[in-house]
Amino acid sequence: MKRGRAVGIDLGTSNSVVAIIDADGAPRILTTEEGSTTLPSLIWFAPDGPVIGEAAREGLDQAPDVTVFGAKRLLGRRFDHPEVRRLSRTLPYELVESPNGDVWISLAPGKTVSPEEVCALILYELKRTAERFLGEPVTSAVITIPAWYDAAQRQATKDAAQIAGLDVMRLLSEPTAAALGHGAHRGADRKYLVCDLGGGTFDVAAVDLEGGVFEVLATTGDPFLGGDDVDRAVVEHLVRDIRQVKALDVSTDPIAIERLRIAAQRAKHELSGVSTTPIHVAELVQLPSGKTAEYKRSMRRDELELWSAPLVRRLEAPIRDALARSGRKREDVHEVLLVGGMTRMPAVRREIARVSGREPSIVPNPEEVVAVGAALEVARLEGAIEGVLLIDVAARGISLSTNEGDCELVIAQSSVVPTREHRLFPTRQDNQARIEFDIWEGESVEAAKNRHLGKYAVVDLPDGPSGDVLALVEITLDTDGTIRLGASELVSGDRLQIEQLVHTGLTRADVARFARQFAEAS
Amino acid sequence: MRCTTWEQVEVFHTRKLRAGRLLSMKVPFDAEIGAQVTLGLELPNNVVMAIDGVVQKASPIEGDSKTWIEVELAGFTEDVIARIRGMAEGSGPAVEPEPAPPPAPSVRTSMPRVSEEDLPNDERHLFQQLTTELRRMRGAAVHEVLGVESDAGPEAVRRGWMSLVRRHHPDLVARHRAPAISHLAEELTILANRAYDRQRASLVADGRATAIRSALKPPPGWLVGFDDIASNGQRAATATSDVSVKLVEPPKLPVDPNSLQGGEAFESRARAMLSEGDSAHAQEVLAAALCVYPRSRTLRSLYYVAASITALQGGEVMLATSQLETALAHFDSCREASLILDHIRRNGSQRLDDLRRHFR
């Protein structure tokens, strides 16, 4: 197959962005058909085919049980994880357990879809966006992921890309991408603190640039803090105001609330630039008399800041935590980077400046800088940019066990990737044909405290007396932090086959099959 | 058993082994006297030697699942020792698990320091250069891979590793789009990273560096971020948040979604809840339903009916009455609203169980 162009993709929980580097070296964010730079990570499985992005918002109203959002959070997760259990009770769509224990999404009785396929649809839409702009096929991509993604989540992201027909050149951690997009690679050695406050979550990462090498030292965050929470705080105050001024209780009227939320969001955006803005909801609620009530008031920036103050105060703890975990004081940080749309809010900037002790750098396009970083990474891998390198470490340790016994740590947490370790398994019986072993993520001796990644068997061992045949199993964590297995017979050096018995995530065959179906369907 | 330097190998067989072949060690399994065991001896050049032995003594350790054993390493013959020494000297035949690398060169004379010159750009020469460097590094001890002295401090170790990574990292040769070259670069980087991790670990063991623990953790509860209701352990104060996040308790469709059309599925579910007196959940189901069918008058009126029952359960008769009036404003022939209004006139907020039958 002819190799097409490559793009940088920020695959976000709520919004995704695709970017390229122009021929003249300038980054360019590609816009969707509606002319927006961000694509909502939202899919409505409508009766006549999936609807992706902005148009799928209608699905949230019409068929919330088949409109999937936030699939990124489900990637590479197991169904029996307590957090997934909790989540399955609050999501409008139904989560089910796949045959190998992963979490999948049920669209109708007997019809399920894996989170990988959902993400593939989003990636495919971004790929189409890029192809429309470039006028030539796009076949590979750099995709950003949270720095703390474990091996299974990384593999799931790669699988999603493969289903969408994209070859992953590299998985890039989001804080590194942000620093890269900010142009950090052109500057001197620095210690960065990257604060990403988006629609739903707040992420902080300590990133070091030393001699052209980027390293993520620590990540923390608050998963419940974002722009949506500010909107809700504003709406609550508006509801109180309406009760006082108009003697109307709209708190139980979902339609009025939704209209107030839209007005609050618009006011919030405008108040980043001006100090007063009008709020106007023409048809707030229908009165018993049949007439509609209108709501009008002006909103000042200090009101917004007062109302969102409890939320803004929650920025402090994760920042302090990130500094502590990376083992440094706030004076050691050279630059604070603000990423995500919410960092436009002056109150947010002030608070981060207060906590970190320095004026944060203003990124002109905080929503898109991560995608720009991914596009720059493409250029770097293609050799267009030199002198910069990204180092990843294993987010969690990899352990191994045989015969349901204790787990033995093979690759320690925070080992630099790529890396490889091996273990030696002698046969325990004469002419033993196979040796089974389990791979776990985690560093505990007890299997129950680790996460099961899979059960494998070294098969077709050569004949020989007990203990004479030695299987050498090699576990490689590659540059992207995903696991690869290999085996050989120690004495002869012959390669041995490894059979996959149980495996977390999609199997290679599944991925190939989904990719084929995908290519046929589109 | 892992030896990172040739000195350690020497120490292993001259000092650690009693009488040249008796080894005492702690093992994490039950061992019986007379049992056959195999010791994997990992040498600094990544070669693993399998050495057979027989358990001579075994004593379980109290309160631990481990056992002290003494093994007679029958497989540790003069021949094997000579082979290992040969490898250390770089003159003996190599026993390599890797596909046929050449004999390890003398480590004394060829410290594989990172060469200063740039890697060649043309693919054939690059391939040859990387192959040569890989060979050399495979035969070297850990500190030699990093190009530092065996007693180097953390700073020097990091510098040595950094210069290797900056030379060999697979990303640097990705532009060639040649799988063979990428593979060589990855192998070289794996060697460098392993050497770095080992050297760091031994520095930590010697107390010369502090352990580096990865601080890459998902924020707690990252997965449960769709609603903020349980975020700080408290429910949002007003109903506002519940409604604006659209769904609190999601309505699950009945098993056969074809049996009921549109809002009827939600309605029948809510009615079932109301008939059991569970008005709070019914309210949530109806709020969700209204996001889907905002124009349904039945659903709207039923929502306010459910809200009024919740209010009555809290003893708020005034609020309940106003909710019922709103219900009637939305749908003036709402039977349930009229019935409950009658009920309030007669009983106030008493005998609420009587209301259940209206929803059956």
Short mmCIF file of C-alpha atoms in Angstrom, two decimals, chain B residues 5-242:
data_model
loop_
_atom_site.label_atom_id
_atom_site.label_comp_id
_atom_site.label_asym_id
_atom_site.label_seq_id
_atom_site.Cartn_x
_atom_site.Cartn_y
_atom_site.Cartn_z
CA THR B 5 30.12 -7.05 36.11
CA TRP B 6 32.76 -9.69 35.44
CA GLU B 7 34.17 -9.00 38.89
CA GLN B 8 30.86 -10.12 40.35
CA VAL B 9 31.06 -13.35 38.35
CA GLU B 10 34.52 -13.98 39.72
CA VAL B 11 33.33 -13.23 43.25
CA PHE B 12 30.38 -15.54 42.73
CA HIS B 13 32.45 -18.57 42.04
CA THR B 14 35.45 -17.85 44.23
CA ARG B 15 33.74 -16.57 47.38
CA LYS B 16 30.03 -17.26 47.28
CA LEU B 17 30.34 -20.92 46.36
CA ARG B 18 31.65 -23.11 49.14
CA ALA B 19 34.06 -25.77 48.02
CA GLY B 20 33.69 -24.39 44.54
CA ARG B 21 30.20 -25.77 43.99
CA LEU B 22 27.98 -25.44 47.08
CA LEU B 23 25.57 -22.50 46.97
CA SER B 24 23.29 -21.40 49.83
CA MET B 25 20.32 -19.29 48.84
CA LYS B 26 16.77 -18.33 49.66
CA VAL B 27 14.19 -19.55 47.18
CA PRO B 28 10.47 -18.71 46.96
CA PHE B 29 9.31 -22.32 46.64
CA ASP B 30 9.32 -25.50 48.70
CA ALA B 31 12.37 -27.53 47.84
CA GLU B 32 12.97 -31.14 48.72
CA ILE B 33 16.35 -32.65 49.38
CA GLY B 34 17.54 -34.38 46.27
CA ALA B 35 15.43 -32.26 43.95
CA GLN B 36 16.91 -31.17 40.64
CA VAL B 37 17.19 -27.42 40.19
CA THR B 38 18.58 -25.22 37.49
CA LEU B 39 20.28 -21.93 38.22
CA GLY B 40 20.16 -19.28 35.52
CA LEU B 41 23.40 -17.33 35.80
CA GLU B 42 23.11 -14.08 33.91
CA LEU B 43 26.45 -12.74 32.78
CA PRO B 44 27.27 -9.09 32.10
CA ASN B 45 27.10 -9.68 28.36
CA ASN B 46 23.44 -10.77 28.65
CA VAL B 47 24.30 -14.42 28.27
CA VAL B 48 22.35 -16.69 30.57
CA MET B 49 24.12 -19.90 31.56
CA ALA B 50 21.92 -22.72 32.78
CA ILE B 51 23.68 -24.57 35.57
CA ASP B 52 22.18 -27.79 36.92
CA GLY B 53 22.30 -28.66 40.56
CA VAL B 54 20.88 -30.92 43.26
CA VAL B 55 19.37 -29.68 46.53
CA GLN B 56 21.49 -30.91 49.45
CA LYS B 57 19.82 -29.17 52.39
CA ALA B 58 16.48 -27.44 52.72
CA SER B 59 14.96 -25.62 55.68
CA PRO B 60 11.75 -23.58 55.48
CA ILE B 61 11.89 -20.08 56.92
CA GLU B 62 9.31 -19.39 59.63
CA GLY B 63 6.55 -16.96 58.72
CA ASP B 64 7.72 -16.76 55.14
CA SER B 65 6.92 -18.83 52.12
CA LYS B 66 10.60 -19.06 51.33
CA THR B 67 13.10 -21.82 51.92
CA TRP B 68 16.83 -21.79 52.58
CA ILE B 69 18.46 -24.35 50.39
CA GLU B 70 21.95 -25.51 49.75
CA VAL B 71 22.54 -26.63 46.21
CA GLU B 72 25.39 -28.57 44.87
CA LEU B 73 25.96 -27.10 41.44
CA ALA B 74 26.94 -30.21 39.62
CA GLY B 75 26.72 -28.38 36.32
CA PHE B 76 29.31 -25.84 37.38
CA THR B 77 32.14 -27.83 35.88
CA GLU B 78 35.64 -26.74 35.12
CA ASP B 79 34.62 -26.58 31.53
CA VAL B 80 31.82 -24.11 32.29
CA ILE B 81 34.08 -21.99 34.47
CA ALA B 82 36.63 -21.90 31.71
CA ARG B 83 33.97 -20.82 29.26
CA ILE B 84 32.82 -18.00 31.52
CA ARG B 85 36.39 -16.88 32.10
CA GLY B 86 36.92 -17.09 28.40
CA MET B 87 34.00 -14.80 27.79
CA ALA B 88 35.30 -12.37 30.40
CA GLU B 89 38.65 -12.36 28.68
CA GLY B 90 36.98 -12.16 25.32
CA SER B 91 38.81 -15.17 23.92
CA GLY B 92 36.54 -18.09 24.71
CA PRO B 93 33.68 -19.42 22.60
CA ALA B 94 30.53 -17.49 23.33
CA VAL B 95 27.33 -19.27 24.30
CA GLU B 96 24.80 -16.72 23.24
CA PRO B 97 21.03 -17.07 23.23
CA GLU B 98 20.85 -14.25 20.71
CA PRO B 99 21.13 -15.29 17.08
CA ALA B 100 24.86 -15.74 16.56
CA PRO B 101 26.63 -12.58 17.60
CA PRO B 102 30.36 -12.93 17.17
CA PRO B 103 32.64 -13.63 20.14
CA ALA B 104 32.65 -10.82 22.66
CA PRO B 105 35.72 -8.70 22.19
CA SER B 106 38.07 -8.05 25.06
CA VAL B 107 36.32 -5.68 27.39
CA ARG B 108 39.57 -4.31 28.68
CA THR B 109 40.70 -2.95 25.38
CA SER B 110 37.47 -1.88 23.75
CA MET B 111 35.41 0.14 26.15
CA PRO B 112 32.42 0.90 23.95
CA ARG B 113 32.36 4.57 24.62
CA VAL B 114 29.86 6.46 22.61
CA SER B 115 31.65 7.51 19.52
CA GLU B 116 31.68 11.21 18.98
CA GLU B 117 31.19 11.24 15.23
CA ASP B 118 27.70 11.37 13.78
CA LEU B 119 25.99 8.30 12.46
CA PRO B 120 26.22 7.98 8.70
CA ASN B 121 23.21 9.14 6.79
CA ASP B 122 23.09 6.62 3.99
CA GLU B 123 21.16 3.52 4.93
CA ARG B 124 23.69 0.83 4.10
CA HIS B 125 26.46 2.41 6.13
CA LEU B 126 24.08 3.29 8.94
CA PHE B 127 22.98 -0.34 9.11
CA GLN B 128 26.56 -1.56 9.24
CA GLN B 129 27.54 1.04 11.84
CA LEU B 130 24.59 0.18 14.10
CA THR B 131 25.28 -3.54 13.75
CA THR B 132 28.88 -3.00 14.83
CA GLU B 133 27.87 -0.88 17.79
CA LEU B 134 25.25 -3.43 18.85
CA ARG B 135 27.84 -6.21 18.78
CA ARG B 136 30.23 -4.22 20.85
CA MET B 137 27.62 -3.23 23.41
CA ARG B 138 26.33 -6.79 23.80
CA GLY B 139 29.74 -7.90 24.93
CA ALA B 140 30.15 -5.13 27.47
CA ALA B 141 29.39 -4.87 31.17
CA VAL B 142 26.70 -2.52 32.36
CA HIS B 143 28.93 0.41 33.20
CA GLU B 144 30.85 -0.11 29.99
CA VAL B 145 27.67 0.09 27.97
CA LEU B 146 27.10 3.47 29.53
CA GLY B 147 30.72 4.39 28.97
CA VAL B 148 31.37 5.21 32.63
CA GLU B 149 33.64 3.86 35.35
CA SER B 150 32.20 1.02 37.44
CA ASP B 151 32.00 3.29 40.49
CA ALA B 152 30.53 6.27 38.62
CA GLY B 153 28.03 8.45 40.47
CA PRO B 154 24.41 9.14 39.49
CA GLU B 155 25.27 12.26 37.48
CA ALA B 156 27.82 10.50 35.30
CA VAL B 157 25.54 7.50 34.82
CA ARG B 158 22.74 9.74 33.66
CA ARG B 159 25.03 11.66 31.33
CA GLY B 160 26.34 8.44 29.84
CA TRP B 161 22.86 7.08 29.30
CA MET B 162 21.64 10.36 27.86
CA SER B 163 24.40 10.47 25.26
CA LEU B 164 23.57 6.88 24.21
CA VAL B 165 19.89 7.60 23.90
CA ARG B 166 20.57 10.73 21.93
CA ARG B 167 22.59 8.66 19.51
CA HIS B 168 20.53 5.50 19.16
CA HIS B 169 16.90 6.26 19.96
CA PRO B 170 14.65 4.67 17.31
CA ASP B 171 12.84 7.98 16.76
CA LEU B 172 16.05 9.42 15.37
CA VAL B 173 16.15 6.95 12.51
CA ALA B 174 12.39 6.77 11.92
CA ARG B 175 12.76 9.00 8.89
CA HIS B 176 14.55 6.21 7.02
CA ARG B 177 11.38 4.14 7.25
CA ALA B 178 13.57 1.04 7.21
CA PRO B 179 12.33 -1.64 9.64
CA ALA B 180 15.79 -3.22 9.92
CA ILE B 181 17.37 0.06 10.99
CA SER B 182 14.56 0.88 13.41
CA HIS B 183 14.94 -2.58 14.91
CA LEU B 184 18.70 -2.13 15.43
CA ALA B 185 18.15 1.28 16.97
CA GLU B 186 15.53 -0.18 19.32
CA GLU B 187 17.86 -3.00 20.35
CA LEU B 188 20.64 -0.51 21.07
CA THR B 189 18.30 1.68 23.10
CA ILE B 190 17.02 -1.35 25.03
CA LEU B 191 20.61 -2.17 25.98
CA ALA B 192 21.26 1.41 27.04
CA ASN B 193 18.02 1.67 29.03
CA ARG B 194 18.58 -1.67 30.78
CA ALA B 195 22.12 -0.69 31.67
CA TYR B 196 20.83 2.63 32.99
CA ASP B 197 18.09 0.99 35.06
CA ARG B 198 20.52 -1.60 36.48
CA GLN B 199 23.16 0.96 37.29
CA ARG B 200 20.57 3.19 38.94
CA ALA B 201 19.31 0.22 40.96
CA SER B 202 22.80 -0.63 42.18
CA LEU B 203 23.45 3.01 43.08
CA VAL B 204 20.22 2.98 45.09
CA ALA B 205 21.28 -0.29 46.75
CA ASP B 206 24.61 1.30 47.68
CA GLY B 207 22.80 4.28 49.13
CA ARG B 208 24.39 6.62 46.62
CA ALA B 209 21.15 7.63 44.96
CA THR B 210 17.53 7.81 45.99
CA ALA B 211 15.03 5.46 44.46
CA ILE B 212 13.04 6.93 41.63
CA ARG B 213 9.40 6.07 41.90
CA SER B 214 7.26 6.84 38.97
CA ALA B 215 4.67 9.44 39.78
CA LEU B 216 2.63 8.80 36.67
CA LYS B 217 -0.75 8.02 38.13
CA PRO B 218 -4.23 8.69 36.88
CA PRO B 219 -5.95 11.23 39.06
CA PRO B 220 -8.15 9.35 41.54
CA GLY B 221 -11.52 8.51 40.10
CA TRP B 222 -10.59 9.69 36.63
CA LEU B 223 -12.97 7.22 35.16
CA VAL B 224 -15.98 8.49 37.07
CA GLY B 225 -15.86 11.96 35.74
CA PHE B 226 -18.99 12.29 33.72
CA ASP B 227 -21.09 13.73 36.50
CA ASP B 228 -19.89 15.78 39.39
CA ILE B 229 -22.52 14.55 41.74
CA ALA B 230 -20.37 12.27 43.81
CA SER B 231 -17.29 14.38 43.25
CA ASN B 232 -16.70 15.58 46.75
CA GLY B 233 -18.77 13.01 48.49
CA GLN B 234 -21.87 15.16 48.61
CA ARG B 235 -24.81 15.44 46.34
CA ALA B 236 -25.23 18.72 44.58
CA ALA B 237 -27.33 21.01 46.71
CA THR B 238 -30.18 21.71 44.36
CA ALA B 239 -31.81 19.76 41.63
CA THR B 240 -30.05 22.06 39.18
CA SER B 241 -26.94 20.00 38.70
CA ASP B 242 -28.89 16.80 38.48
#
